[in-house]
Structure formats: structure tokens, C-alpha cells
Amino acid sequence: MLRAKYLNKITEVNKMFIEKIIENGDVVVDATMGNGYDTIYLANLVGETGKVYAFDVQEEAIKSTTKKVQRDGFTDFVSLILDGHQNMDKYINEEVACVMFNLGYLPRAKHHIITKPDTTLEAIEKALKLLKPNGVISIAMYTGHEGGMEERNYVCDFLNNLDQNYYNVLHTNFTNQVNNPPELILVEKKGDFNSLDKYI
Ligand code: SAH
């Protein structure tokens, strides 16, 4: 089977954007830690002068990510939080450069523990609020599992209606793939308007 090099997986496409955006020393959030691959990826990008907050509701996620964080010597600047991303504002009291979401379920883990429309949207709203000017949210979305399409539509309905004076929203998808290909959304906050309390 032929294999693409650049446009193979939506998470790899995401990294092409992310690597242009995140800088050494940035504060960033992994909203869906899972096995921690993205947490480690982000930690490498921001380095020890930066900070990574990572969230998951599964104890197993914390356990396996803790191992990776210790292995790589990142414990001083990576915080692993056993709580839903919809509560991120309870743990983060500073502006962030990037919040990454990888929705759906964790492959090879408990498939019934999936992200849900209501809490996902609550987390996205809080993430928008926490973003620094020109900060970015990335959201990888999967529609093949039960509830996935509903979650995707719910997220899109909200983001498609964000005021373009305040945010730019980019939606990328594999238009020629069969079987529910994953999709990626990026949102950039265009300036410093938190004082207006205008984030949606
Ligand atoms: N980025 C991960 C994959 C994430 S899969 C990796 O690189 O391995 C989605 C994850 O979201 C699952 O681990 C699931 O437990 C978690 N999750 C589900 N609901 C959540 C919530 N409300 N807050 C935070 N994480 C949640």
C-alpha cells in the first residue's frame, strides 16, 4: 500500500501548524492526555523554560504519561491533572499559547470513555478565554465512533459562528477519503480583548 509522507494522519498535519506556532518558553495545554504522546511532544517544543498542563479523566492516562514525563526528565515543567478539561480554568491562572484537543476515545483503552459534546464545548470556551493574543487552539475530531459525528457537529456549529473580528477559524479535512476521515480545526485568537469579556 502506498503511504503519504506529509498528509498521512491529521495529527501529523496538525504538527506542521503547531511547530510554526509554539515557541520555547511557551505555556501550553494538552486537553486530552491519553497515553501522553502529545504531552511529551509539547514538552519538547516548549522546553524547561515553558510549561505544559495536561488533562485526562482516566487514571491510566496519568500513570502512563507520568512514566514518560519522568523518563524524559520533564517533571519540573509538566503538570498532569486528573480532571476533565472543562475544569481547566481551576488549574491555570495564566495566559496560554496553545491548547490541543484530540477528541474521541483512546485507541486500545476503554472505548466507552470518550469526550462528550457538552464538556468538550465548555472546555473550548474556557480555552478561548485562556489564550493569549495570537494563541491557537487545535482540535482533532473523529466521526467514526458512536456520538462522534454529533460531537463534531456541535463543535463546528459553535466555532463556525465565532465573530471573525476576534477569531480566525480554519477547518481542514481529507476530502477524498472514505470511512469517516478525521478532521482538524485551528482557531487563532486575534488580539487582547479579554477585558471586553468578549470571547465568543
Ligand atoms: N492525545 C492522546 C490521545 C487522546 S484520546 C495521545 O497522544 O495518546 C482522548 C482522551 O480524552 C482519552 O484518554 C480520554 O480519557 C480523554 N477524555 C475524555 N473525556 C475527557 C475530559 N472531559 N477531559 C479530559 N480528558 C478527557
Short mmCIF file of C-alpha atoms and ligand atoms in Angstrom, two decimals:
data_model
loop_
_atom_site.label_atom_id
_atom_site.label_comp_id
_atom_site.label_asym_id
_atom_site.label_seq_id
_atom_site.Cartn_x
_atom_site.Cartn_y
_atom_site.Cartn_z
CA MET A 1 0.00 0.00 0.00
CA LEU A 2 1.28 3.46 -0.85
CA ARG A 3 1.76 5.77 2.08
CA ALA A 4 1.73 9.55 2.21
CA LYS A 5 4.59 11.27 3.98
CA TYR A 6 3.07 14.65 4.91
CA LEU A 7 -0.69 14.28 4.71
CA ASN A 8 -0.89 10.85 6.25
CA LYS A 9 -2.54 11.49 9.60
CA ILE A 10 -4.46 14.53 10.75
CA THR A 11 -2.31 14.65 13.90
CA GLU A 12 0.79 14.96 11.72
CA VAL A 13 -0.83 17.72 9.66
CA ASN A 14 -1.58 19.45 12.95
CA LYS A 15 2.09 19.32 13.91
CA MET A 16 3.07 21.26 10.78
CA PHE A 17 0.97 24.15 12.09
CA ILE A 18 1.84 23.71 15.74
CA GLU A 19 5.57 23.78 15.11
CA LYS A 20 5.22 27.16 13.42
CA ILE A 21 3.26 28.50 16.36
CA ILE A 22 4.70 27.15 19.63
CA GLU A 23 7.99 28.57 20.84
CA ASN A 24 10.48 27.69 23.51
CA GLY A 25 9.24 29.05 26.84
CA ASP A 26 5.53 28.98 25.92
CA VAL A 27 2.76 27.84 28.26
CA VAL A 28 0.61 25.21 26.53
CA VAL A 29 -2.19 22.74 27.31
CA ASP A 30 -2.79 19.15 26.26
CA ALA A 31 -6.54 18.90 26.87
CA THR A 32 -6.70 15.15 26.15
CA MET A 33 -3.59 13.49 27.53
CA GLY A 34 -4.33 9.82 26.74
CA ASN A 35 -1.04 7.93 26.61
CA GLY A 36 0.84 11.19 26.73
CA TYR A 37 2.41 11.27 23.30
CA ASP A 38 1.16 14.81 22.69
CA THR A 39 2.16 15.84 26.22
CA ILE A 40 5.73 14.77 25.55
CA TYR A 41 5.66 16.34 22.09
CA LEU A 42 4.55 19.66 23.60
CA ALA A 43 7.11 19.44 26.41
CA ASN A 44 9.89 19.06 23.85
CA LEU A 45 8.66 22.14 21.99
CA VAL A 46 8.33 24.48 24.99
CA GLY A 47 11.37 23.20 26.91
CA GLU A 48 12.13 23.68 30.59
CA THR A 49 11.52 27.42 30.46
CA GLY A 50 7.96 26.69 29.33
CA LYS A 51 5.07 24.88 30.95
CA VAL A 52 2.70 22.09 29.92
CA TYR A 53 -0.65 21.42 31.61
CA ALA A 54 -2.18 18.09 30.59
CA PHE A 55 -5.65 16.79 31.47
CA ASP A 56 -7.38 13.42 31.41
CA VAL A 57 -10.22 11.80 33.33
CA GLN A 58 -8.59 8.34 33.27
CA GLU A 59 -6.18 7.30 35.98
CA GLU A 60 -4.41 5.05 33.43
CA ALA A 61 -3.63 8.10 31.31
CA ILE A 62 -1.92 9.82 34.24
CA LYS A 63 0.03 6.67 35.07
CA SER A 64 1.40 6.02 31.60
CA THR A 65 2.12 9.70 30.95
CA THR A 66 3.87 10.08 34.33
CA LYS A 67 6.29 7.34 33.27
CA LYS A 68 7.12 9.14 30.03
CA VAL A 69 7.50 12.52 31.76
CA GLN A 70 9.88 11.02 34.34
CA ARG A 71 11.81 9.10 31.69
CA ASP A 72 12.45 12.33 29.79
CA GLY A 73 13.21 14.46 32.87
CA PHE A 74 10.26 16.83 32.33
CA THR A 75 8.65 16.65 35.77
CA ASP A 76 9.58 20.23 36.71
CA PHE A 77 7.56 21.87 33.98
CA VAL A 78 4.83 19.36 33.09
CA SER A 79 1.68 19.15 35.25
CA LEU A 80 -0.52 16.08 34.81
CA ILE A 81 -4.03 16.70 36.07
CA LEU A 82 -6.63 14.02 36.74
CA ASP A 83 -9.71 16.08 35.93
CA GLY A 84 -11.88 16.99 32.98
CA HIS A 85 -10.61 19.64 30.57
CA GLN A 86 -13.86 21.53 31.20
CA ASN A 87 -12.31 22.44 34.58
CA MET A 88 -9.03 23.74 33.15
CA ASP A 89 -9.67 27.25 34.47
CA LYS A 90 -9.42 25.88 38.04
CA TYR A 91 -5.79 24.91 37.44
CA ILE A 92 -4.48 27.51 35.00
CA ASN A 93 -4.10 31.09 36.10
CA GLU A 94 -2.03 32.40 33.23
CA GLU A 95 -2.40 33.03 29.51
CA VAL A 96 -1.52 30.15 27.24
CA ALA A 97 -0.09 29.99 23.71
CA CYS A 98 -1.82 26.81 22.61
CA VAL A 99 -4.46 24.29 23.67
CA MET A 100 -4.53 20.94 21.86
CA PHE A 101 -7.60 18.68 21.79
CA ASN A 102 -7.63 15.14 20.43
CA LEU A 103 -11.28 14.14 20.72
CA GLY A 104 -12.95 10.73 20.81
CA TYR A 105 -11.60 7.70 22.65
CA LEU A 106 -8.14 6.42 23.33
CA PRO A 107 -7.22 3.57 20.94
CA ARG A 108 -6.56 0.30 22.80
CA ALA A 109 -8.10 1.64 26.04
CA LYS A 110 -11.65 1.76 27.36
CA HIS A 111 -13.67 2.82 24.34
CA HIS A 112 -16.63 3.95 26.43
CA ILE A 113 -14.56 6.77 27.93
CA ILE A 114 -14.95 9.32 25.17
CA THR A 115 -15.06 13.08 25.01
CA LYS A 116 -18.64 14.40 25.06
CA PRO A 117 -20.20 17.39 23.27
CA ASP A 118 -21.17 19.39 26.36
CA THR A 119 -17.90 19.10 28.24
CA THR A 120 -15.87 19.49 25.05
CA LEU A 121 -17.62 22.75 24.24
CA GLU A 122 -17.26 24.01 27.80
CA ALA A 123 -13.53 23.26 27.59
CA ILE A 124 -13.21 25.01 24.22
CA GLU A 125 -14.89 28.13 25.58
CA LYS A 126 -12.55 28.15 28.58
CA ALA A 127 -9.56 27.56 26.32
CA LEU A 128 -10.53 30.54 24.15
CA LYS A 129 -10.67 32.67 27.24
CA LEU A 130 -7.23 31.47 28.43
CA LEU A 131 -5.49 32.04 25.09
CA LYS A 132 -3.01 34.88 24.84
CA PRO A 133 -3.30 37.22 21.84
CA ASN A 134 -2.45 35.16 18.72
CA GLY A 135 -2.72 31.97 20.75
CA VAL A 136 -4.16 28.95 18.95
CA ILE A 137 -6.46 26.04 19.74
CA SER A 138 -6.20 22.88 17.68
CA ILE A 139 -8.92 20.24 17.68
CA ALA A 140 -8.58 16.82 16.01
CA MET A 141 -12.06 15.35 15.55
CA TYR A 142 -13.16 11.79 14.79
CA THR A 143 -16.58 10.91 13.45
CA GLY A 144 -16.42 7.12 13.05
CA HIS A 145 -17.45 6.15 16.60
CA GLU A 146 -20.89 6.44 18.12
CA GLY A 147 -21.54 10.04 19.06
CA GLY A 148 -18.50 11.26 17.14
CA MET A 149 -20.45 12.97 14.37
CA GLU A 150 -22.74 14.66 16.91
CA GLU A 151 -19.73 15.96 18.81
CA ARG A 152 -18.11 17.19 15.60
CA ASN A 153 -21.28 18.99 14.52
CA TYR A 154 -21.73 20.54 17.94
CA VAL A 155 -18.16 21.86 17.96
CA CYS A 156 -18.43 23.12 14.37
CA ASP A 157 -21.74 24.90 14.97
CA PHE A 158 -20.11 26.84 17.76
CA LEU A 159 -16.81 27.62 16.05
CA ASN A 160 -18.35 28.49 12.68
CA ASN A 161 -20.21 31.28 14.42
CA LEU A 162 -17.28 32.86 16.22
CA ASP A 163 -17.00 36.54 15.35
CA GLN A 164 -14.28 36.98 12.72
CA ASN A 165 -13.30 40.28 14.29
CA TYR A 166 -11.99 38.28 17.21
CA TYR A 167 -11.06 34.83 15.88
CA ASN A 168 -9.98 33.09 12.70
CA VAL A 169 -11.21 29.52 12.32
CA LEU A 170 -9.63 27.06 9.88
CA HIS A 171 -11.17 23.65 9.13
CA THR A 172 -9.13 21.04 7.24
CA ASN A 173 -10.29 17.62 6.14
CA PHE A 174 -9.35 14.80 3.79
CA THR A 175 -11.93 15.33 1.07
CA ASN A 176 -11.21 12.17 -0.93
CA GLN A 177 -11.02 9.60 1.88
CA VAL A 178 -13.70 7.02 2.67
CA ASN A 179 -14.70 5.80 6.16
CA ASN A 180 -15.08 8.92 8.25
CA PRO A 181 -11.66 10.53 7.94
CA PRO A 182 -10.62 12.67 10.92
CA GLU A 183 -10.84 16.45 10.69
CA LEU A 184 -8.80 19.26 12.15
CA ILE A 185 -9.85 22.69 13.30
CA LEU A 186 -7.50 25.50 14.27
CA VAL A 187 -8.65 28.70 15.95
CA GLU A 188 -6.48 31.78 16.39
CA LYS A 189 -7.40 34.50 18.86
CA LYS A 190 -6.74 37.76 17.04
CA GLY A 191 -5.95 40.08 19.92
CA ASP A 192 -6.18 41.10 23.52
CA PHE A 193 -9.88 41.54 24.18
CA ASN A 194 -10.41 39.60 27.41
CA SER A 195 -11.10 42.86 29.20
CA LEU A 196 -14.18 43.25 27.00
CA ASP A 197 -15.30 39.87 28.32
CA LYS A 198 -15.90 39.09 24.68
CA TYR A 199 -14.57 35.69 23.85
CA ILE A 200 -17.45 34.20 21.88
N1 SAH B 1 -3.57 12.77 22.70
C1 SAH B 1 -3.69 11.40 23.16
C2 SAH B 1 -5.00 10.72 22.67
C3 SAH B 1 -6.23 11.29 23.30
S1 SAH B 1 -7.65 10.28 23.16
C4 SAH B 1 -2.39 10.64 22.82
O1 SAH B 1 -1.50 11.21 22.21
O2 SAH B 1 -2.28 9.48 23.20
C5 SAH B 1 -8.87 11.14 24.09
C6 SAH B 1 -8.62 11.18 25.60
O3 SAH B 1 -9.54 12.10 26.16
C7 SAH B 1 -8.84 9.85 26.33
O4 SAH B 1 -7.68 9.48 27.00
C8 SAH B 1 -9.97 10.17 27.34
O5 SAH B 1 -9.80 9.56 28.59
C9 SAH B 1 -9.85 11.67 27.47
N2 SAH B 1 -11.05 12.37 27.94
C10 SAH B 1 -12.36 12.05 27.80
N3 SAH B 1 -13.14 12.98 28.38
C11 SAH B 1 -12.30 13.93 28.90
C12 SAH B 1 -12.49 15.15 29.62
N4 SAH B 1 -13.71 15.59 29.91
N5 SAH B 1 -11.40 15.86 30.00
C13 SAH B 1 -10.14 15.43 29.69
N6 SAH B 1 -9.90 14.27 29.01
C14 SAH B 1 -10.97 13.55 28.62
#
